[in-house]
Amino acid sequence: MAEKLPSYGGQAVIEGVMMRGSQAVAIAMRAPDEQIVIHTEKLSGIYKSRLAKIPFLRGLVGLWDALGLGMRALTISANMQTGEDEKLEEPALYATIAISLSFGVALFFLAPAAIGQFSERFAGLNAWWGNLLEGLLRLALLVLYIGLIGRMEEIKRVFAYHGAEHKTINAFEAGVELTPQNVAQFSLEHPRCGTAFLLTLVLFSVVLFSLLGPLPLAWRLISRVLLLPVLAGIAYEYIRWTARNLHSPFVRWIVKPNLALQRMTTREPDLKMLEVSIAAFQAMRLEEDRLHL
């Protein structure tokens, strides 16, 4: 029987990679002087709480991970590049999270909902078609947004570090020695990627919101916000299920859209980027071992 490996996750940051385990997180960054700088810390208690073990509710922990921990890692990496005198303080960090979350909800959920409502009123569509149009607009906005930001040179480098993160985890799960040359041979895609989570959430929103039927505009907008935690829970469980069952040809077929979208958020990393990603992964593992003592 094959050994069950721990499930690690990560995220690209500015000139670096964050790797998260079950107890610790490590961020490796390429400093302006070309040295690799490592930051490690213990994860908060929420990852060991009862909430993190309850199906569907644990999706909220994943959402917090993407927003809170991810933004903190981005801030640490930005501080590394800009220097001590320009450090972002915690109030600014929380304000950035709030603004980013509000912008994302408004752009990807409220705007398509309003357009769907107006299409029902002025184009004579029934509620089912209006909800379908809303979902297609949400998906189109997501793909367009990723495509547009992917044209920026700074984001291209972040996407390359994203590819390095995936390759490193794929190499670890394949059991090979983690060297830049070995890791470079592995795939840019990974089934537990946050991009897959976002696409799954958007696709499931079409189904869930269609079940609500016709609603006044105010209630339609409110429902899109209130049901976000529900969608996050469903999407999280779906990603976990597909990642555990990739041996099935059916599962490998249904995850193809997720893997295709990941190709928009990853780029082929160079060996120096892979060196940073490996350093983050190894630092995280060492910190986990230390915390287990």
mmCIF file of C-alpha atoms in Angstrom, residues 17-266:
data_model
loop_
_atom_site.group_PDB
_atom_site.id
_atom_site.type_symbol
_atom_site.label_atom_id
_atom_site.label_comp_id
_atom_site.label_asym_id
_atom_site.label_seq_id
_atom_site.Cartn_x
_atom_site.Cartn_y
_atom_site.Cartn_z
ATOM 1 C CA VAL A 17 7.055 31.433 -3.154
ATOM 2 C CA MET A 18 5.049 30.689 -0.033
ATOM 3 C CA MET A 19 4.677 27.049 1.024
ATOM 4 C CA ARG A 20 2.112 26.006 3.634
ATOM 5 C CA GLY A 21 1.991 22.783 5.603
ATOM 6 C CA SER A 22 -0.342 21.650 8.366
ATOM 7 C CA GLN A 23 1.435 23.612 11.118
ATOM 8 C CA ALA A 24 3.875 26.031 9.514
ATOM 9 C CA VAL A 25 4.323 28.342 6.563
ATOM 10 C CA ALA A 26 7.567 29.381 4.876
ATOM 11 C CA ILE A 27 8.202 32.154 2.382
ATOM 12 C CA ALA A 28 11.379 32.156 0.293
ATOM 13 C CA MET A 29 12.213 35.345 -1.583
ATOM 14 C CA ARG A 30 14.967 36.412 -3.948
ATOM 15 C CA ALA A 31 16.271 39.653 -2.427
ATOM 16 C CA PRO A 32 17.592 42.511 -4.581
ATOM 17 C CA ASP A 33 21.151 41.335 -3.785
ATOM 18 C CA GLU A 34 20.235 37.900 -5.277
ATOM 19 C CA GLN A 35 20.348 36.121 -1.906
ATOM 20 C CA ILE A 36 17.438 33.852 -0.934
ATOM 21 C CA VAL A 37 15.764 35.121 2.230
ATOM 22 C CA ILE A 38 13.529 32.755 4.250
ATOM 23 C CA HIS A 39 10.654 33.730 6.531
ATOM 24 C CA THR A 40 8.924 31.008 8.589
ATOM 25 C CA GLU A 41 6.132 31.133 11.134
ATOM 26 C CA LYS A 42 3.663 28.864 12.868
ATOM 27 C CA LEU A 43 0.161 28.767 11.452
ATOM 28 C CA SER A 44 -2.670 30.147 13.551
ATOM 29 C CA GLY A 45 -4.922 27.844 15.526
ATOM 30 C CA ILE A 46 -7.735 28.085 12.978
ATOM 31 C CA TYR A 47 -6.043 25.396 10.879
ATOM 32 C CA LYS A 48 -6.346 22.940 13.799
ATOM 33 C CA SER A 49 -9.808 24.073 14.910
ATOM 34 C CA ARG A 50 -12.966 21.993 14.657
ATOM 35 C CA LEU A 51 -14.091 24.213 11.796
ATOM 36 C CA ALA A 52 -11.140 23.005 9.719
ATOM 37 C CA LYS A 53 -12.313 19.398 10.098
ATOM 38 C CA ILE A 54 -16.013 19.799 9.262
ATOM 39 C CA PRO A 55 -16.855 19.086 5.610
ATOM 40 C CA PHE A 56 -18.070 22.159 3.691
ATOM 41 C CA LEU A 57 -17.354 24.485 6.631
ATOM 42 C CA ARG A 58 -13.620 23.848 6.222
ATOM 43 C CA GLY A 59 -13.928 25.589 2.855
ATOM 44 C CA LEU A 60 -14.151 28.825 4.829
ATOM 45 C CA VAL A 61 -10.718 28.083 6.260
ATOM 46 C CA GLY A 62 -9.475 27.709 2.685
ATOM 47 C CA LEU A 63 -11.006 31.066 1.815
ATOM 48 C CA TRP A 64 -9.307 32.697 4.810
ATOM 49 C CA ASP A 65 -6.069 31.034 3.725
ATOM 50 C CA ALA A 66 -6.312 32.566 0.269
ATOM 51 C CA LEU A 67 -7.176 36.026 1.562
ATOM 52 C CA GLY A 68 -5.522 36.489 4.947
ATOM 53 C CA LEU A 69 -2.405 34.361 4.815
ATOM 54 C CA GLY A 70 -1.916 34.991 1.101
ATOM 55 C CA MET A 71 -2.101 38.766 1.476
ATOM 56 C CA ARG A 72 0.285 38.616 4.442
ATOM 57 C CA ALA A 73 2.791 36.637 2.361
ATOM 58 C CA LEU A 74 2.504 39.151 -0.485
ATOM 59 C CA THR A 75 3.114 41.991 1.964
ATOM 60 C CA ILE A 76 6.231 40.320 3.395
ATOM 61 C CA SER A 77 7.608 39.780 -0.107
ATOM 62 C CA ALA A 78 6.813 43.370 -1.117
ATOM 63 C CA ASN A 79 8.630 44.624 1.983
ATOM 64 C CA MET A 80 11.659 42.587 0.965
ATOM 65 C CA GLN A 81 11.830 44.322 -2.404
ATOM 66 C CA THR A 82 11.094 47.874 -1.232
ATOM 67 C CA GLY A 83 13.221 47.926 1.915
ATOM 68 C CA GLU A 84 12.702 48.605 5.617
ATOM 69 C CA ASP A 85 11.602 52.228 5.216
ATOM 70 C CA GLU A 86 8.534 51.280 3.158
ATOM 71 C CA LYS A 87 7.083 48.461 5.218
ATOM 72 C CA LEU A 88 3.306 48.038 5.161
ATOM 73 C CA GLU A 89 1.765 48.057 8.628
ATOM 74 C CA GLU A 90 -1.061 45.748 9.736
ATOM 75 C CA PRO A 91 -3.866 48.361 9.485
ATOM 76 C CA ALA A 92 -2.892 48.926 5.855
ATOM 77 C CA LEU A 93 -2.816 45.163 5.308
ATOM 78 C CA TYR A 94 -6.341 44.691 6.688
ATOM 79 C CA ALA A 95 -7.594 47.630 4.660
ATOM 80 C CA THR A 96 -6.057 46.109 1.518
ATOM 81 C CA ILE A 97 -7.772 42.766 2.199
ATOM 82 C CA ALA A 98 -11.134 44.489 2.738
ATOM 83 C CA ILE A 99 -10.795 46.589 -0.428
ATOM 84 C CA SER A 100 -9.634 43.611 -2.510
ATOM 85 C CA LEU A 101 -12.468 41.417 -1.269
ATOM 86 C CA SER A 102 -15.063 44.131 -1.877
ATOM 87 C CA PHE A 103 -13.730 44.743 -5.388
ATOM 88 C CA GLY A 104 -13.777 41.024 -6.202
ATOM 89 C CA VAL A 105 -17.332 40.519 -4.945
ATOM 90 C CA ALA A 106 -18.573 43.617 -6.789
ATOM 91 C CA LEU A 107 -16.857 42.741 -10.077
ATOM 92 C CA PHE A 108 -17.400 38.986 -10.251
ATOM 93 C CA PHE A 109 -20.710 38.568 -8.404
ATOM 94 C CA LEU A 110 -22.763 41.749 -8.079
ATOM 95 C CA ALA A 111 -22.135 43.192 -11.549
ATOM 96 C CA PRO A 112 -23.086 39.964 -13.422
ATOM 97 C CA ALA A 113 -26.131 39.565 -11.125
ATOM 98 C CA ALA A 114 -27.331 43.076 -11.965
ATOM 99 C CA ILE A 115 -26.822 42.488 -15.702
ATOM 100 C CA GLY A 116 -28.705 39.186 -15.455
ATOM 101 C CA GLN A 117 -31.584 40.949 -13.704
ATOM 102 C CA PHE A 118 -31.752 43.686 -16.351
ATOM 103 C CA SER A 119 -31.698 41.068 -19.124
ATOM 104 C CA GLU A 120 -34.778 39.438 -17.609
ATOM 105 C CA ARG A 121 -36.572 42.767 -17.314
ATOM 106 C CA PHE A 122 -35.668 44.382 -20.640
ATOM 107 C CA ALA A 123 -34.805 41.445 -22.920
ATOM 108 C CA GLY A 124 -37.699 39.264 -21.802
ATOM 109 C CA LEU A 125 -35.534 36.367 -20.612
ATOM 110 C CA ASN A 126 -36.971 34.029 -17.990
ATOM 111 C CA ALA A 127 -35.191 33.494 -14.674
ATOM 112 C CA TRP A 128 -33.335 30.377 -15.856
ATOM 113 C CA TRP A 129 -31.825 32.097 -18.888
ATOM 114 C CA GLY A 130 -31.086 35.223 -16.849
ATOM 115 C CA ASN A 131 -29.159 33.177 -14.296
ATOM 116 C CA LEU A 132 -27.313 31.338 -17.077
ATOM 117 C CA LEU A 133 -26.326 34.653 -18.667
ATOM 118 C CA GLU A 134 -25.156 35.868 -15.243
ATOM 119 C CA GLY A 135 -22.979 32.796 -14.793
ATOM 120 C CA LEU A 136 -21.466 33.040 -18.273
ATOM 121 C CA LEU A 137 -20.659 36.715 -17.675
ATOM 122 C CA ARG A 138 -18.999 35.819 -14.354
ATOM 123 C CA LEU A 139 -16.866 33.178 -16.065
ATOM 124 C CA ALA A 140 -15.971 35.531 -18.921
ATOM 125 C CA LEU A 141 -14.961 38.272 -16.480
ATOM 126 C CA LEU A 142 -12.721 35.849 -14.567
ATOM 127 C CA VAL A 143 -10.946 34.665 -17.720
ATOM 128 C CA LEU A 144 -10.663 38.224 -19.089
ATOM 129 C CA TYR A 145 -9.288 39.553 -15.796
ATOM 130 C CA ILE A 146 -6.634 36.814 -15.594
ATOM 131 C CA GLY A 147 -5.739 37.356 -19.235
ATOM 132 C CA LEU A 148 -5.337 41.119 -18.841
ATOM 133 C CA ILE A 149 -3.222 41.079 -15.682
ATOM 134 C CA GLY A 150 -1.135 38.281 -17.190
ATOM 135 C CA ARG A 151 0.150 40.784 -19.781
ATOM 136 C CA MET A 152 1.920 42.834 -17.097
ATOM 137 C CA GLU A 153 5.650 42.084 -16.835
ATOM 138 C CA GLU A 154 5.575 41.972 -13.010
ATOM 139 C CA ILE A 155 2.647 39.536 -13.054
ATOM 140 C CA LYS A 156 4.384 37.358 -15.634
ATOM 141 C CA ARG A 157 7.176 36.832 -13.096
ATOM 142 C CA VAL A 158 4.622 36.074 -10.350
ATOM 143 C CA PHE A 159 2.978 33.529 -12.671
ATOM 144 C CA ALA A 160 6.409 31.951 -13.295
ATOM 145 C CA TYR A 161 6.911 31.586 -9.543
ATOM 146 C CA HIS A 162 3.402 30.076 -9.457
ATOM 147 C CA GLY A 163 4.620 27.496 -11.960
ATOM 148 C CA ALA A 164 7.682 26.859 -9.790
ATOM 149 C CA GLU A 165 5.443 26.234 -6.780
ATOM 150 C CA HIS A 166 3.365 23.673 -8.700
ATOM 151 C CA LYS A 167 6.415 21.908 -10.108
ATOM 152 C CA THR A 168 7.994 21.636 -6.663
ATOM 153 C CA ILE A 169 4.912 20.082 -5.066
ATOM 154 C CA ASN A 170 4.449 17.750 -8.056
ATOM 155 C CA ALA A 171 8.074 16.647 -7.752
ATOM 156 C CA PHE A 172 7.725 16.007 -4.016
ATOM 157 C CA GLU A 173 4.564 13.964 -4.546
ATOM 158 C CA ALA A 174 6.398 11.949 -7.208
ATOM 159 C CA GLY A 175 9.155 11.163 -4.689
ATOM 160 C CA VAL A 176 12.114 12.603 -6.577
ATOM 161 C CA GLU A 177 15.044 14.533 -5.127
ATOM 162 C CA LEU A 178 14.231 18.238 -5.068
ATOM 163 C CA THR A 179 16.851 19.838 -7.261
ATOM 164 C CA PRO A 180 16.084 22.588 -9.801
ATOM 165 C CA GLN A 181 16.995 20.269 -12.685
ATOM 166 C CA ASN A 182 14.704 17.478 -11.430
ATOM 167 C CA VAL A 183 11.805 19.771 -10.530
ATOM 168 C CA ALA A 184 11.946 21.500 -13.944
ATOM 169 C CA GLN A 185 10.732 18.286 -15.607
ATOM 170 C CA PHE A 186 7.355 18.301 -13.840
ATOM 171 C CA SER A 187 4.002 19.761 -14.848
ATOM 172 C CA LEU A 188 2.937 23.376 -14.377
ATOM 173 C CA GLU A 189 -0.555 22.238 -13.344
ATOM 174 C CA HIS A 190 -1.712 20.894 -10.003
ATOM 175 C CA PRO A 191 -5.266 19.754 -9.118
ATOM 176 C CA ARG A 192 -5.369 21.573 -5.745
ATOM 177 C CA CYS A 193 -4.471 24.968 -7.196
ATOM 178 C CA GLY A 194 -6.329 28.078 -6.033
ATOM 179 C CA THR A 195 -7.128 28.870 -9.670
ATOM 180 C CA ALA A 196 -9.040 25.580 -9.824
ATOM 181 C CA PHE A 197 -10.898 26.610 -6.671
ATOM 182 C CA LEU A 198 -11.973 29.907 -8.263
ATOM 183 C CA LEU A 199 -13.167 28.296 -11.490
ATOM 184 C CA THR A 200 -15.081 25.626 -9.574
ATOM 185 C CA LEU A 201 -16.717 28.269 -7.391
ATOM 186 C CA VAL A 202 -17.820 30.230 -10.476
ATOM 187 C CA LEU A 203 -19.197 27.161 -12.264
ATOM 188 C CA PHE A 204 -21.126 25.965 -9.211
ATOM 189 C CA SER A 205 -22.554 29.462 -8.777
ATOM 190 C CA VAL A 206 -24.444 29.003 -12.059
ATOM 191 C CA VAL A 207 -26.203 25.924 -10.674
ATOM 192 C CA LEU A 208 -26.856 27.227 -7.170
ATOM 193 C CA PHE A 209 -28.154 30.635 -8.224
ATOM 194 C CA SER A 210 -30.375 29.098 -10.900
ATOM 195 C CA LEU A 211 -32.147 27.082 -8.194
ATOM 196 C CA LEU A 212 -33.212 30.324 -6.498
ATOM 197 C CA GLY A 213 -35.490 31.266 -9.389
ATOM 198 C CA PRO A 214 -36.670 34.852 -10.006
ATOM 199 C CA LEU A 215 -35.814 37.402 -7.317
ATOM 200 C CA PRO A 216 -36.143 41.187 -6.956
ATOM 201 C CA LEU A 217 -32.864 42.968 -7.688
ATOM 202 C CA ALA A 218 -32.085 43.743 -4.029
ATOM 203 C CA TRP A 219 -32.589 40.143 -2.915
ATOM 204 C CA ARG A 220 -30.685 38.870 -5.925
ATOM 205 C CA LEU A 221 -27.634 40.940 -4.967
ATOM 206 C CA ILE A 222 -27.925 40.029 -1.276
ATOM 207 C CA SER A 223 -28.201 36.326 -2.091
ATOM 208 C CA ARG A 224 -24.967 36.450 -4.132
ATOM 209 C CA VAL A 225 -23.066 37.775 -1.122
ATOM 210 C CA LEU A 226 -24.704 35.568 1.524
ATOM 211 C CA LEU A 227 -24.231 32.381 -0.493
ATOM 212 C CA LEU A 228 -20.526 32.946 -1.143
ATOM 213 C CA PRO A 229 -19.536 30.896 1.949
ATOM 214 C CA VAL A 230 -21.794 28.078 0.725
ATOM 215 C CA LEU A 231 -20.146 28.138 -2.691
ATOM 216 C CA ALA A 232 -16.700 28.197 -1.088
ATOM 217 C CA GLY A 233 -17.562 25.103 0.950
ATOM 218 C CA ILE A 234 -18.893 23.210 -2.055
ATOM 219 C CA ALA A 235 -15.946 24.177 -4.262
ATOM 220 C CA TYR A 236 -13.443 23.195 -1.573
ATOM 221 C CA GLU A 237 -14.959 19.730 -1.133
ATOM 222 C CA TYR A 238 -15.072 19.214 -4.891
ATOM 223 C CA ILE A 239 -11.375 20.093 -5.243
ATOM 224 C CA ARG A 240 -10.489 17.716 -2.382
ATOM 225 C CA TRP A 241 -12.535 14.925 -3.953
ATOM 226 C CA THR A 242 -11.012 15.295 -7.419
ATOM 227 C CA ALA A 243 -7.471 15.500 -5.996
ATOM 228 C CA ARG A 244 -8.026 12.199 -4.134
ATOM 229 C CA ASN A 245 -9.488 10.423 -7.159
ATOM 230 C CA LEU A 246 -7.214 11.372 -10.033
ATOM 231 C CA HIS A 247 -6.680 7.665 -10.688
ATOM 232 C CA SER A 248 -10.180 7.661 -12.217
ATOM 233 C CA PRO A 249 -10.378 8.444 -15.963
ATOM 234 C CA PHE A 250 -13.694 10.238 -15.332
ATOM 235 C CA VAL A 251 -12.142 12.534 -12.723
ATOM 236 C CA ARG A 252 -9.150 13.256 -14.953
ATOM 237 C CA TRP A 253 -11.642 14.264 -17.653
ATOM 238 C CA ILE A 254 -13.775 16.575 -15.483
ATOM 239 C CA VAL A 255 -10.739 18.447 -14.089
ATOM 240 C CA LYS A 256 -9.518 19.403 -17.564
ATOM 241 C CA PRO A 257 -11.186 22.872 -17.432
ATOM 242 C CA ASN A 258 -9.445 23.581 -14.117
ATOM 243 C CA LEU A 259 -6.070 22.560 -15.498
ATOM 244 C CA ALA A 260 -6.674 24.581 -18.669
ATOM 245 C CA LEU A 261 -7.354 27.759 -16.681
ATOM 246 C CA GLN A 262 -4.181 27.146 -14.662
ATOM 247 C CA ARG A 263 -2.190 27.511 -17.861
ATOM 248 C CA MET A 264 -3.220 31.170 -17.831
ATOM 249 C CA THR A 265 -1.867 31.720 -14.300
ATOM 250 C CA THR A 266 1.425 29.836 -14.654
#
